[in-house]
Short mmCIF file of C-alpha atoms and ligand atoms in Angstrom, two decimals:
data_model
loop_
_atom_site.label_atom_id
_atom_site.label_comp_id
_atom_site.label_asym_id
_atom_site.label_seq_id
_atom_site.Cartn_x
_atom_site.Cartn_y
_atom_site.Cartn_z
CA MET A 715 -4.81 -70.05 58.26
CA SER A 716 -5.51 -73.23 60.19
CA ARG A 717 -8.91 -73.65 61.92
CA LYS A 718 -9.26 -75.46 65.22
CA ILE A 719 -11.46 -78.57 65.02
CA TRP A 720 -13.08 -79.73 68.23
CA VAL A 721 -12.65 -83.42 69.02
CA PHE A 722 -15.61 -85.01 70.82
CA ASP A 723 -14.72 -88.55 71.90
CA THR A 724 -17.56 -91.03 72.22
CA THR A 725 -15.53 -94.17 72.94
CA LEU A 726 -17.24 -94.47 76.32
CA ARG A 727 -20.75 -94.11 74.84
CA ASP A 728 -21.05 -95.14 71.16
CA GLY A 729 -17.86 -97.25 71.51
CA GLU A 730 -19.14 -98.96 74.61
CA GLN A 731 -22.26 -100.03 72.68
CA VAL A 732 -20.14 -102.74 71.00
CA PRO A 733 -21.45 -106.14 72.28
CA GLY A 734 -19.20 -107.43 75.06
CA ALA A 735 -17.22 -104.16 75.41
CA LYS A 736 -18.98 -102.93 78.54
CA LEU A 737 -16.56 -101.51 81.11
CA ASN A 738 -16.93 -101.21 84.85
CA LEU A 739 -16.68 -97.86 86.64
CA TYR A 740 -12.92 -98.12 87.30
CA GLU A 741 -12.15 -99.08 83.74
CA LYS A 742 -14.27 -96.21 82.41
CA LEU A 743 -12.45 -93.85 84.66
CA GLU A 744 -9.08 -95.13 83.47
CA VAL A 745 -10.08 -94.62 79.83
CA ALA A 746 -11.41 -91.15 80.63
CA HIS A 747 -8.10 -90.19 82.32
CA GLN A 748 -6.25 -91.38 79.25
CA LEU A 749 -8.59 -89.40 76.92
CA LYS A 750 -7.70 -86.33 78.99
CA LYS A 751 -4.01 -87.04 78.40
CA LEU A 752 -4.81 -87.39 74.71
CA GLN A 753 -6.30 -83.87 75.00
CA VAL A 754 -9.74 -84.48 73.50
CA ASP A 755 -12.02 -81.45 73.91
CA ILE A 756 -15.18 -83.32 74.99
CA ILE A 757 -15.67 -86.74 76.55
CA GLU A 758 -19.06 -88.36 76.11
CA ALA A 759 -18.96 -90.55 79.17
CA GLY A 760 -22.08 -92.67 78.78
CA PHE A 761 -25.86 -92.88 78.64
CA PRO A 762 -26.84 -92.27 82.28
CA ALA A 763 -30.56 -93.05 81.90
CA SER A 764 -29.64 -96.58 80.80
CA SER A 765 -28.54 -97.87 84.21
CA ALA A 766 -27.44 -96.85 87.68
CA GLY A 767 -23.98 -98.17 86.87
CA ASP A 768 -23.67 -95.90 83.81
CA PHE A 769 -25.07 -92.93 85.80
CA ASN A 770 -22.42 -93.42 88.48
CA ALA A 771 -19.61 -93.84 85.97
CA VAL A 772 -20.56 -90.57 84.24
CA LYS A 773 -20.74 -88.84 87.63
CA GLU A 774 -17.29 -90.12 88.70
CA ILE A 775 -15.80 -89.04 85.36
CA ALA A 776 -17.38 -85.59 85.70
CA MET A 777 -15.92 -85.24 89.19
CA LYS A 778 -12.46 -86.74 88.66
CA VAL A 779 -11.67 -86.04 85.02
CA GLY A 780 -13.87 -82.98 84.44
CA ASP A 781 -12.22 -81.07 87.26
CA THR A 782 -10.63 -78.59 84.85
CA ASP A 783 -11.88 -76.17 82.27
CA ASN A 784 -9.69 -77.79 79.57
CA ILE A 785 -12.23 -80.50 78.94
CA MET A 786 -16.02 -80.75 78.68
CA ILE A 787 -17.89 -83.77 80.02
CA THR A 788 -21.18 -84.82 78.48
CA ALA A 789 -23.51 -87.79 78.28
CA LEU A 790 -26.38 -88.81 76.04
CA ALA A 791 -30.10 -88.24 76.56
CA ARG A 792 -33.12 -88.90 74.42
CA ALA A 793 -35.28 -85.79 74.08
CA VAL A 794 -37.25 -86.65 77.22
CA LYS A 795 -37.17 -85.03 80.65
CA ALA A 796 -36.06 -88.12 82.61
CA ASP A 797 -33.04 -88.69 80.35
CA ILE A 798 -32.12 -85.00 80.42
CA ASP A 799 -32.34 -84.99 84.21
CA ALA A 800 -30.09 -88.08 84.40
CA VAL A 801 -27.50 -86.36 82.19
CA TYR A 802 -27.68 -83.14 84.17
CA ASN A 803 -27.44 -84.89 87.53
CA SER A 804 -24.38 -86.83 86.43
CA VAL A 805 -22.40 -84.27 84.41
CA LYS A 806 -23.12 -81.22 86.61
CA TYR A 807 -20.02 -82.04 88.76
CA ALA A 808 -17.71 -81.18 85.84
CA GLU A 809 -16.22 -77.71 85.49
CA LYS A 810 -17.62 -77.63 81.96
CA PRO A 811 -20.70 -79.87 81.66
CA LEU A 812 -22.73 -80.30 78.47
CA ILE A 813 -26.12 -81.94 77.85
CA HIS A 814 -26.28 -83.98 74.64
CA MET A 815 -29.66 -84.99 73.32
CA VAL A 816 -30.70 -86.95 70.24
CA LEU A 817 -33.89 -87.05 68.22
CA GLY A 818 -34.38 -88.34 64.68
CA THR A 819 -35.17 -86.15 61.68
CA SER A 820 -35.47 -88.63 58.79
CA ASP A 821 -38.91 -89.76 57.59
CA ILE A 822 -37.97 -93.29 58.66
CA HIS A 823 -37.34 -92.15 62.23
CA VAL A 824 -40.17 -89.61 62.47
CA GLU A 825 -42.87 -91.79 60.91
CA LYS A 826 -41.80 -95.39 61.46
CA LYS A 827 -39.84 -95.21 64.72
CA PHE A 828 -41.95 -92.57 66.52
CA GLY A 829 -45.22 -92.78 64.56
CA LYS A 830 -45.59 -89.00 64.82
CA SER A 831 -45.78 -86.05 62.44
CA LYS A 832 -42.74 -83.97 61.60
CA ASN A 833 -44.19 -80.97 63.43
CA GLN A 834 -44.80 -83.03 66.54
CA ILE A 835 -41.19 -84.29 66.58
CA LEU A 836 -39.85 -80.81 65.96
CA ASP A 837 -41.89 -79.46 68.91
CA ILE A 838 -40.63 -82.27 71.18
CA GLY A 839 -37.03 -81.36 70.26
CA VAL A 840 -37.59 -77.65 70.90
CA GLU A 841 -39.23 -78.26 74.28
CA ALA A 842 -36.40 -80.65 75.26
CA VAL A 843 -33.77 -78.03 74.42
CA LYS A 844 -35.68 -75.36 76.33
CA TYR A 845 -35.80 -77.63 79.35
CA ALA A 846 -32.12 -78.54 79.13
CA LYS A 847 -31.24 -74.87 78.94
CA THR A 848 -32.89 -74.28 82.29
CA LEU A 849 -30.30 -76.69 83.68
CA LEU A 850 -27.08 -75.91 81.82
CA PRO A 851 -25.87 -73.27 79.35
CA GLU A 852 -24.24 -75.82 76.97
CA VAL A 853 -26.63 -78.07 75.03
CA GLN A 854 -25.87 -80.20 71.96
CA TYR A 855 -28.72 -81.38 69.71
CA SER A 856 -28.16 -84.39 67.45
CA THR A 857 -30.45 -84.76 64.42
CA GLU A 858 -30.30 -88.52 64.27
CA ASP A 859 -30.19 -90.04 60.78
CA ALA A 860 -29.55 -86.53 59.35
CA SER A 861 -27.87 -87.84 56.19
CA ARG A 862 -31.14 -89.56 55.19
CA SER A 863 -33.36 -86.64 56.14
CA GLU A 864 -35.23 -84.32 53.90
CA PHE A 865 -33.04 -81.21 53.77
CA GLU A 866 -35.59 -78.46 54.47
CA TYR A 867 -37.03 -80.38 57.43
CA LEU A 868 -33.54 -80.98 58.75
CA TRP A 869 -32.81 -77.28 58.51
CA SER A 870 -36.12 -76.24 60.14
CA THR A 871 -35.26 -78.51 63.05
CA ILE A 872 -31.77 -77.07 63.39
CA GLU A 873 -33.09 -73.49 63.10
CA ALA A 874 -35.76 -74.11 65.75
CA VAL A 875 -33.49 -75.79 68.28
CA VAL A 876 -30.81 -73.12 67.84
CA LYS A 877 -33.47 -70.45 68.52
CA ALA A 878 -34.40 -72.52 71.61
CA GLY A 879 -30.81 -72.29 72.82
CA ALA A 880 -28.79 -75.24 71.47
CA THR A 881 -25.11 -74.33 71.37
CA MET A 882 -23.88 -77.26 69.26
CA ILE A 883 -25.63 -78.97 66.37
CA ASN A 884 -24.48 -82.50 65.58
CA VAL A 885 -25.26 -83.96 62.17
CA PRO A 886 -25.04 -87.77 62.37
CA ASP A 887 -24.71 -90.20 59.51
CA THR A 888 -26.30 -92.70 61.82
CA VAL A 889 -26.34 -95.69 59.47
CA GLY A 890 -23.11 -94.98 57.57
CA TYR A 891 -25.06 -94.29 54.37
CA ALA A 892 -23.39 -91.05 53.29
CA VAL A 893 -20.69 -90.63 50.66
CA PRO A 894 -18.02 -87.94 51.05
CA GLU A 895 -19.02 -85.61 48.16
CA GLU A 896 -22.70 -85.65 49.15
CA PHE A 897 -22.03 -85.38 52.90
CA GLY A 898 -19.55 -82.52 52.33
CA GLU A 899 -22.22 -80.68 50.30
CA LEU A 900 -24.82 -81.19 53.06
CA ILE A 901 -22.45 -79.78 55.67
CA PHE A 902 -21.55 -76.83 53.45
CA LYS A 903 -25.23 -75.89 53.00
CA LEU A 904 -26.09 -76.38 56.69
CA ASN A 905 -23.04 -74.45 57.83
CA ASP A 906 -23.82 -71.55 55.55
CA ARG A 907 -27.34 -71.21 56.97
CA LEU A 908 -26.27 -71.93 60.55
CA LYS A 909 -23.52 -69.33 60.65
CA ASN A 910 -25.95 -66.73 59.25
CA LEU A 911 -28.37 -67.63 62.01
CA ASN A 912 -25.86 -67.72 64.86
CA GLU A 913 -22.15 -67.81 64.18
CA LYS A 914 -21.31 -69.01 67.73
CA VAL A 915 -23.11 -72.36 67.32
CA LEU A 916 -20.72 -75.19 66.50
CA LEU A 917 -21.54 -77.53 63.65
CA SER A 918 -20.51 -81.11 64.40
CA VAL A 919 -20.55 -84.43 62.52
CA HIS A 920 -20.85 -88.02 63.73
CA CYS A 921 -20.16 -90.61 61.05
CA HIS A 922 -20.64 -94.38 61.11
CA ASN A 923 -18.55 -96.78 59.13
CA ASP A 924 -21.07 -99.16 57.55
CA LEU A 925 -19.64 -98.58 54.06
CA GLY A 926 -16.07 -97.99 55.31
CA MET A 927 -16.35 -94.24 54.74
CA ALA A 928 -16.67 -92.80 58.27
CA THR A 929 -13.22 -91.16 58.21
CA ALA A 930 -13.64 -89.95 54.62
CA ASN A 931 -17.07 -88.47 55.42
CA THR A 932 -15.74 -86.79 58.57
CA LEU A 933 -12.85 -85.24 56.63
CA ALA A 934 -15.21 -84.11 53.81
CA ALA A 935 -17.29 -82.44 56.50
CA ILE A 936 -14.24 -80.64 57.89
CA LYS A 937 -13.29 -79.51 54.43
CA ASN A 938 -16.79 -78.08 54.10
CA GLY A 939 -16.88 -76.14 57.30
CA ALA A 940 -17.64 -78.54 60.21
CA ASP A 941 -16.25 -77.20 63.48
CA LYS A 942 -16.33 -80.38 65.48
CA VAL A 943 -15.99 -84.15 64.90
CA GLU A 944 -17.29 -87.03 66.93
CA CYS A 945 -14.95 -90.03 66.93
CA THR A 946 -13.96 -93.13 68.85
CA VAL A 947 -10.54 -94.62 69.57
CA ASN A 948 -9.78 -97.44 67.12
CA GLY A 949 -13.05 -96.57 65.35
CA ILE A 950 -15.10 -98.79 67.66
CA GLY A 951 -18.82 -98.26 67.95
CA GLU A 952 -22.26 -99.45 66.96
CA ARG A 953 -22.14 -102.05 64.12
CA ALA A 954 -19.13 -101.22 61.87
CA GLY A 955 -18.13 -98.48 64.28
CA ASN A 956 -17.52 -94.74 64.14
CA ALA A 957 -14.92 -92.50 62.53
CA ALA A 958 -11.58 -93.41 64.13
CA LEU A 959 -10.15 -90.53 66.13
CA GLU A 960 -6.58 -91.43 65.24
CA GLU A 961 -7.33 -91.53 61.51
CA VAL A 962 -9.08 -88.14 61.45
CA VAL A 963 -6.43 -86.48 63.63
CA MET A 964 -3.47 -87.89 61.70
CA ALA A 965 -5.06 -87.04 58.35
CA LEU A 966 -5.39 -83.41 59.52
CA ASN A 967 -1.81 -83.40 60.80
CA THR A 968 -0.32 -85.07 57.75
CA ARG A 969 -2.36 -83.18 55.13
CA SER A 970 -2.52 -79.87 56.98
CA SER A 971 -1.99 -77.75 53.87
CA PHE A 972 -5.03 -79.41 52.26
CA TYR A 973 -7.39 -79.31 55.22
CA LYS A 974 -6.05 -76.14 56.83
CA ALA A 975 -7.36 -77.44 60.12
CA ASN A 976 -5.85 -78.74 63.33
CA THR A 977 -6.92 -80.35 66.61
CA ASN A 978 -5.65 -80.07 70.13
CA ILE A 979 -4.86 -83.80 70.26
CA ASN A 980 -1.47 -84.89 71.67
CA SER A 981 -0.77 -87.43 68.96
CA LYS A 982 2.03 -89.02 71.01
CA GLU A 983 -0.68 -90.46 73.30
CA ILE A 984 -2.52 -92.20 70.41
CA MET A 985 -0.93 -95.64 70.76
CA ASN A 986 -1.23 -95.65 74.55
CA THR A 987 -4.91 -94.79 74.24
CA SER A 988 -5.49 -97.36 71.51
CA LYS A 989 -3.85 -100.14 73.56
CA LEU A 990 -5.72 -99.24 76.72
CA VAL A 991 -9.13 -99.20 74.99
CA SER A 992 -8.36 -102.42 73.12
CA SER A 993 -7.24 -104.32 76.20
CA LEU A 994 -9.95 -103.08 78.60
CA MET A 995 -12.75 -103.62 76.10
CA GLY A 996 -11.30 -106.91 74.80
CA LEU A 997 -11.52 -105.62 71.22
CA ASP A 998 -8.50 -106.49 69.08
CA VAL A 999 -7.35 -103.91 66.59
CA GLN A 1000 -7.31 -105.18 63.04
CA VAL A 1001 -3.62 -105.65 62.15
CA ASN A 1002 -3.75 -103.49 59.08
CA LYS A 1003 -5.91 -100.78 60.69
CA ALA A 1004 -4.64 -97.30 59.74
CA ILE A 1005 -2.49 -95.68 62.43
CA THR A 1006 -3.14 -98.10 65.33
CA GLY A 1007 -2.94 -101.52 63.64
CA ASP A 1008 0.10 -103.68 64.38
CA ASN A 1009 1.27 -103.44 60.80
CA ALA A 1010 0.50 -99.75 60.23
CA PHE A 1011 4.21 -98.87 60.49
CA ALA A 1012 5.75 -102.26 59.63
CA HIS A 1013 7.54 -102.49 56.29
CA SER A 1014 8.04 -106.02 55.18
CA SER A 1015 8.71 -106.21 51.42
CA GLY A 1016 12.30 -106.14 50.29
CA ILE A 1017 11.59 -103.37 47.77
CA HIS A 1018 10.05 -101.17 50.44
CA GLN A 1019 12.75 -101.87 53.02
CA ASP A 1020 15.39 -101.02 50.43
CA GLY A 1021 13.55 -97.77 49.55
CA LEU A 1022 13.18 -96.78 53.21
CA LEU A 1023 16.82 -97.35 53.91
CA LYS A 1024 17.67 -95.05 51.02
CA SER A 1025 15.19 -92.36 52.00
CA ARG A 1026 12.46 -92.76 54.62
CA ASP A 1027 9.98 -90.62 52.81
CA ALA A 1028 9.96 -93.15 49.95
CA TYR A 1029 7.43 -95.25 51.89
CA GLU A 1030 6.71 -93.38 55.10
CA ILE A 1031 4.24 -90.48 55.44
CA ILE A 1032 4.08 -90.44 59.25
CA SER A 1033 6.92 -91.09 61.61
CA PRO A 1034 5.89 -93.85 64.10
CA THR A 1035 7.23 -91.59 66.87
CA GLU A 1036 4.47 -89.08 66.11
CA VAL A 1037 1.83 -91.48 67.41
CA GLY A 1038 3.93 -92.62 70.35
CA LEU A 1039 5.58 -95.68 68.88
CA ASP A 1040 9.31 -96.43 68.80
CA ASP A 1041 11.16 -95.31 65.77
CA MET A 1042 10.96 -97.41 62.59
CA GLU A 1043 12.26 -100.92 62.89
CA LEU A 1044 12.48 -103.10 59.82
CA VAL A 1045 11.10 -106.56 60.55
CA LEU A 1046 13.33 -109.18 58.93
CA THR A 1047 11.33 -111.83 57.11
CA ALA A 1048 11.87 -114.06 54.08
CA ARG A 1049 10.69 -111.13 51.98
CA SER A 1050 13.37 -108.78 53.24
CA GLY A 1051 15.96 -108.08 50.58
CA ARG A 1052 19.72 -107.93 50.81
CA HIS A 1053 19.77 -104.23 51.68
CA ALA A 1054 17.69 -104.70 54.86
CA VAL A 1055 19.68 -107.71 55.99
CA LYS A 1056 22.99 -105.96 55.32
CA ASN A 1057 21.71 -102.96 57.28
CA ALA A 1058 20.72 -105.13 60.27
CA LEU A 1059 24.11 -106.90 60.18
CA GLY A 1060 25.86 -103.51 60.03
CA LYS A 1061 23.99 -102.37 63.14
CA LEU A 1062 25.39 -105.49 64.90
CA ALA A 1063 28.88 -104.45 63.74
CA PHE A 1064 29.14 -107.09 61.03
CA ASN A 1065 29.80 -104.34 58.59
CA GLN A 1066 32.87 -105.41 56.76
CA LEU A 1067 31.64 -108.57 55.08
CA THR A 1068 32.87 -109.29 51.59
CA ASP A 1069 30.24 -109.89 48.89
CA ASP A 1070 30.83 -113.68 48.92
CA GLN A 1071 30.63 -113.86 52.70
CA PHE A 1072 27.45 -111.84 52.73
CA GLU A 1073 25.81 -113.99 50.02
CA GLU A 1074 26.44 -117.17 52.04
CA ILE A 1075 25.09 -115.56 55.17
CA PHE A 1076 22.08 -114.19 53.29
CA ALA A 1077 21.30 -117.69 51.95
CA ASP A 1078 21.33 -119.00 55.57
CA PHE A 1079 19.14 -116.08 56.59
CA LEU A 1080 16.54 -117.02 53.98
CA VAL A 1081 16.44 -120.66 55.20
CA LEU A 1082 15.89 -119.50 58.77
CA ALA A 1083 13.35 -116.84 57.79
CA ASP A 1084 11.29 -119.46 55.94
CA ALA A 1085 11.22 -121.64 59.03
CA LYS A 1086 10.90 -118.97 61.68
CA LYS A 1087 8.82 -116.24 59.92
CA GLU A 1088 10.57 -113.35 61.73
CA VAL A 1089 14.31 -113.22 62.24
CA TYR A 1090 15.71 -111.39 65.24
CA ASN A 1091 19.13 -109.89 65.91
CA HIS A 1092 20.17 -112.83 68.04
CA ASP A 1093 19.32 -115.13 65.11
CA LEU A 1094 21.63 -113.07 62.92
CA TYR A 1095 24.45 -113.50 65.46
CA ILE A 1096 23.95 -117.22 65.38
CA ILE A 1097 23.93 -117.32 61.57
CA VAL A 1098 27.15 -115.29 61.37
CA GLU A 1099 28.84 -117.33 64.10
CA LYS A 1100 28.00 -120.55 62.32
CA TYR A 1101 29.47 -119.07 59.15
CA PHE A 1102 32.70 -118.35 61.01
CA GLU A 1103 32.76 -121.86 62.47
CA ARG A 1104 32.24 -123.43 59.04
CA HIS A 1105 35.16 -121.47 57.68
CA ASP A 1106 37.47 -122.16 60.64
CA MET A 1107 37.59 -118.48 61.56
CA ASN A 1108 36.48 -118.98 65.16
CA GLU A 1109 39.24 -116.92 66.68
CA GLU A 1110 38.10 -113.83 64.78
CA ILE A 1111 34.79 -113.49 66.52
CA HIS A 1112 33.31 -113.04 69.95
CA HIS A 1113 31.01 -115.94 70.68
CA HIS A 1114 27.95 -113.98 71.65
CA SER A 1115 25.53 -116.75 70.85
CA GLU A 1116 26.66 -118.46 74.07
CA ASN A 1117 24.71 -115.74 75.85
CA PHE A 1118 21.46 -116.58 74.14
CA TYR A 1119 18.81 -118.92 75.42
CA GLU A 1120 17.28 -121.75 73.40
CA LEU A 1121 14.18 -123.75 74.29
CA LEU A 1122 14.88 -127.50 74.26
CA ASP A 1123 11.70 -128.90 75.79
CA LEU A 1124 8.67 -128.04 77.79
CA GLN A 1125 5.74 -129.61 79.59
CA VAL A 1126 2.73 -127.60 80.73
CA ILE A 1127 -0.18 -129.00 82.68
CA SER A 1128 -3.37 -127.00 82.90
CA ASN A 1129 -5.86 -127.70 85.68
CA THR A 1130 -8.11 -125.73 87.98
CA ILE A 1131 -5.99 -126.13 91.11
CA PHE A 1132 -2.30 -126.17 90.34
CA PRO A 1133 -1.38 -125.37 86.75
CA SER A 1134 2.25 -126.33 86.41
CA ALA A 1135 5.10 -126.18 83.89
CA SER A 1136 8.61 -127.62 83.40
CA VAL A 1137 11.10 -126.30 80.92
CA LYS A 1138 14.47 -127.34 79.60
CA ILE A 1139 16.54 -124.50 78.27
CA LYS A 1140 20.03 -124.29 76.79
CA LYS A 1141 22.50 -121.45 77.13
CA GLY A 1142 25.85 -122.02 75.46
CA ASP A 1143 27.01 -125.45 76.63
CA GLN A 1144 24.86 -125.41 79.72
CA ILE A 1145 21.46 -127.03 80.06
CA PHE A 1146 18.97 -125.82 82.70
CA LYS A 1147 15.77 -127.36 83.93
CA SER A 1148 13.08 -125.84 86.10
CA SER A 1149 9.52 -126.50 87.22
CA THR A 1150 6.82 -124.32 88.68
CA THR A 1151 3.78 -125.66 90.44
CA VAL A 1152 1.88 -122.69 91.82
CA ALA A 1153 0.64 -120.28 89.22
CA SER A 1154 -2.54 -118.57 88.11
CA GLY A 1155 -2.71 -120.41 84.80
CA PRO A 1156 -0.61 -122.47 82.35
CA ILE A 1157 1.10 -119.48 80.67
CA ASP A 1158 1.89 -117.95 84.07
CA ALA A 1159 3.37 -121.32 85.11
CA LEU A 1160 5.38 -121.52 81.86
CA TYR A 1161 6.76 -117.98 82.20
CA SER A 1162 7.55 -118.51 85.88
CA SER A 1163 9.60 -121.59 85.00
CA ILE A 1164 11.48 -119.76 82.27
CA LYS A 1165 12.10 -116.80 84.61
CA GLU A 1166 13.67 -119.11 87.19
CA ILE A 1167 16.37 -119.97 84.65
CA ILE A 1168 16.75 -116.61 82.96
CA ASP A 1169 18.07 -114.29 85.58
CA ILE A 1170 16.80 -111.08 84.04
CA ASP A 1171 14.23 -108.87 85.70
CA ILE A 1172 11.65 -108.44 82.96
CA LYS A 1173 8.03 -107.46 83.24
CA LEU A 1174 5.40 -108.83 80.92
CA LEU A 1175 3.31 -105.90 79.65
CA GLU A 1176 1.18 -107.53 76.95
CA TYR A 1177 0.43 -111.05 75.76
CA LYS A 1178 -1.66 -111.69 72.69
CA ILE A 1179 -2.50 -114.94 71.01
CA SER A 1180 -4.15 -115.27 67.61
CA SER A 1181 -4.66 -117.85 64.95
CA VAL A 1182 -2.91 -117.28 61.62
CA SER A 1183 -4.34 -120.18 59.62
CA ARG A 1184 -7.20 -122.62 59.76
CA GLY A 1185 -7.83 -126.32 60.25
CA LYS A 1186 -5.94 -129.02 62.15
CA GLU A 1187 -2.58 -127.57 61.21
CA ALA A 1188 -3.63 -124.05 62.30
CA LEU A 1189 -0.74 -121.95 63.44
CA GLY A 1190 -1.01 -119.95 66.66
CA LYS A 1191 0.83 -116.67 66.80
CA VAL A 1192 1.89 -115.21 70.10
CA LYS A 1193 2.91 -111.59 70.37
CA LEU A 1194 4.14 -110.09 73.55
CA GLN A 1195 5.66 -106.97 74.95
CA VAL A 1196 8.04 -106.94 77.88
CA GLU A 1197 9.84 -104.20 79.73
CA TYR A 1198 13.44 -104.28 80.89
CA LYS A 1199 15.06 -101.26 82.58
CA GLY A 1200 12.39 -98.93 81.15
CA GLU A 1201 12.86 -100.19 77.60
CA LYS A 1202 10.03 -102.03 75.81
CA TYR A 1203 10.67 -105.06 73.65
CA ILE A 1204 8.15 -106.75 71.30
CA ALA A 1205 8.64 -110.35 70.32
CA LYS A 1206 6.57 -112.88 68.39
CA ALA A 1207 6.59 -116.58 67.65
CA THR A 1208 4.43 -118.89 65.61
CA ASP A 1209 3.85 -122.62 66.06
CA THR A 1210 1.08 -125.17 65.74
CA ASP A 1211 1.41 -125.53 69.51
CA VAL A 1212 0.41 -122.23 71.10
CA ILE A 1213 2.11 -123.11 74.41
CA LYS A 1214 5.39 -123.65 72.56
CA ALA A 1215 4.83 -120.39 70.59
CA SER A 1216 4.33 -118.63 73.98
CA ALA A 1217 7.65 -119.97 75.26
CA LEU A 1218 9.48 -119.16 72.03
CA ALA A 1219 8.12 -115.58 71.97
CA TYR A 1220 9.27 -115.05 75.59
CA ILE A 1221 12.73 -116.40 74.78
CA ASN A 1222 12.91 -114.21 71.64
CA ALA A 1223 12.17 -111.18 73.85
CA VAL A 1224 14.87 -112.23 76.35
CA ASN A 1225 17.43 -112.70 73.57
CA SER A 1226 16.58 -109.27 72.13
CA ILE A 1227 17.30 -107.79 75.57
CA ILE A 1228 20.61 -109.62 75.65
CA VAL A 1229 21.54 -108.34 72.18
CA ASP A 1230 20.78 -104.77 73.21
CA ASN A 1231 22.92 -105.13 76.26
CA LEU A 1232 25.79 -106.49 74.19
CA MET A 1233 25.69 -103.48 71.89
CA PRO A 1234 28.05 -101.13 73.85
CA GLU A 1235 30.73 -103.82 73.73
CA ILE A 1236 30.18 -104.37 70.04
CA ASN A 1237 30.33 -100.69 69.25
CA LYS A 1238 33.70 -100.40 70.97
CA GLU A 1239 35.12 -103.45 69.30
CA PRO A 1240 33.49 -104.48 66.03
CA ILE A 1241 33.11 -108.25 65.74
CA ALA A 1242 33.87 -108.43 62.06
CA GLN A 1243 36.89 -106.16 62.12
CA SER A 1244 39.13 -108.63 60.41
CA LEU A 1245 36.80 -109.24 57.47
O1 KIV B 2146 -25.26 -92.57 65.46
C1 KIV B 2146 -25.95 -91.70 66.01
O2 KIV B 2146 -26.81 -91.02 65.42
C2 KIV B 2146 -25.67 -91.41 67.39
C3 KIV B 2146 -26.28 -90.21 67.97
C4 KIV B 2146 -26.63 -90.41 69.41
C5 KIV B 2146 -25.38 -89.02 67.83
O3 KIV B 2146 -24.90 -92.11 68.00
ZN1 ZN B 2147 -23.55 -93.17 66.66
#
């Protein structure tokens, strides 16, 4: 039988502790609304005693997001009256409020941080819980640095605070020191004693990622009886971050027969949440990050693409659609093998090529892929059309490439008053020029100029620039996402000139839209019928 695991999201508290990631009230509210869509069980909305701004944000979230009994709203307090009051006065507006307090249990915390005896600290914790219970029925007690605490003292603390009324006990691996086997054993022993003491009290874990084991430790805890997990979106948080919500949730979903546990998370909202948190906090997601990284579902090697085309489960354990992404798309690069290129050509209706024809086209593909890094469908059209031209077979093909745009030249001027841009773009035999003078920045000017020529109503959803090599010859990579008639298109381009890469990425996106809108015609009348 599958157990329900509670998901406590601390993106807005532990996650917000990342330097530079502070959000304003409206941004916090937006993230909290998205966490509600994701269906987390508890949102930790902040640390209200830290500032008036944080207090107000927690209060707004309690009022506007906690207006239902499907979700609990909490915030963090130290085990002192003023902090507990601040939490109570901000979360009390929620339908289901919770007070969360933290106090260390390791010798390092008790003796070095507080300079007190273990008994003194234990008494402070008990008194704090008793006080919190006069305010709200639900109180969580976190035994900070639990994984480095002496076991019997840790247990006496838990026993005492449960007797004082704590309804959730959180066991943090505050410094990411634990290893899965040891942490699992700790949770097993604590859970055994806790459930004998009071079976209604939830046992929770909060793992940090200093040794890269936050997710593994969290899962080991679940395997050993933990009822609740504390996580953040994209694994952000203090230092190396916290257990990533998406990793824990997808591990439980994908390996359900092993863990025999499930969450209430709507996994289809994972990517939306990840993107929102990343863009509002200005924290890029590592490209190879499990589940939410750009490459998490991208298959690039020829061997893998070939295997996937034969049977998806050869290299895919999670369908991208499960986390809210579009279905699998094989990115064509110089490493793609013949099978992937043939498959892409087939989808464009070039599906009756002879072996010799395909080999010549594949050789052209490799030359272009080396130069361009990623090859798009419109590039494949151009390659095939050039092949037809070379072999005097022009009449046998529709000339779709005359619908595609090509950047010929550009000039962009950045200044504080009127950033401006001029572009020269080719479409078939026609050459267009345009200039924009009023814009909010050089990229806005550039895209406005391109838009004046390209008469397609597209909306830019995301624009990301990153460096892919170092030194004077460093390449800048631009990745963007646009929307056209409700469909989303991702395009990239790489160049030593990031402005040029920005223009090329935009034109790649436009050409992808054009290809998609040519498809119905192609499906009716295959281009390569005569081959
Ligand atoms: O890492 C930690 O110990 C914490 C507690 C407040 C739970 O963040
Ligand atoms: Zn933490």
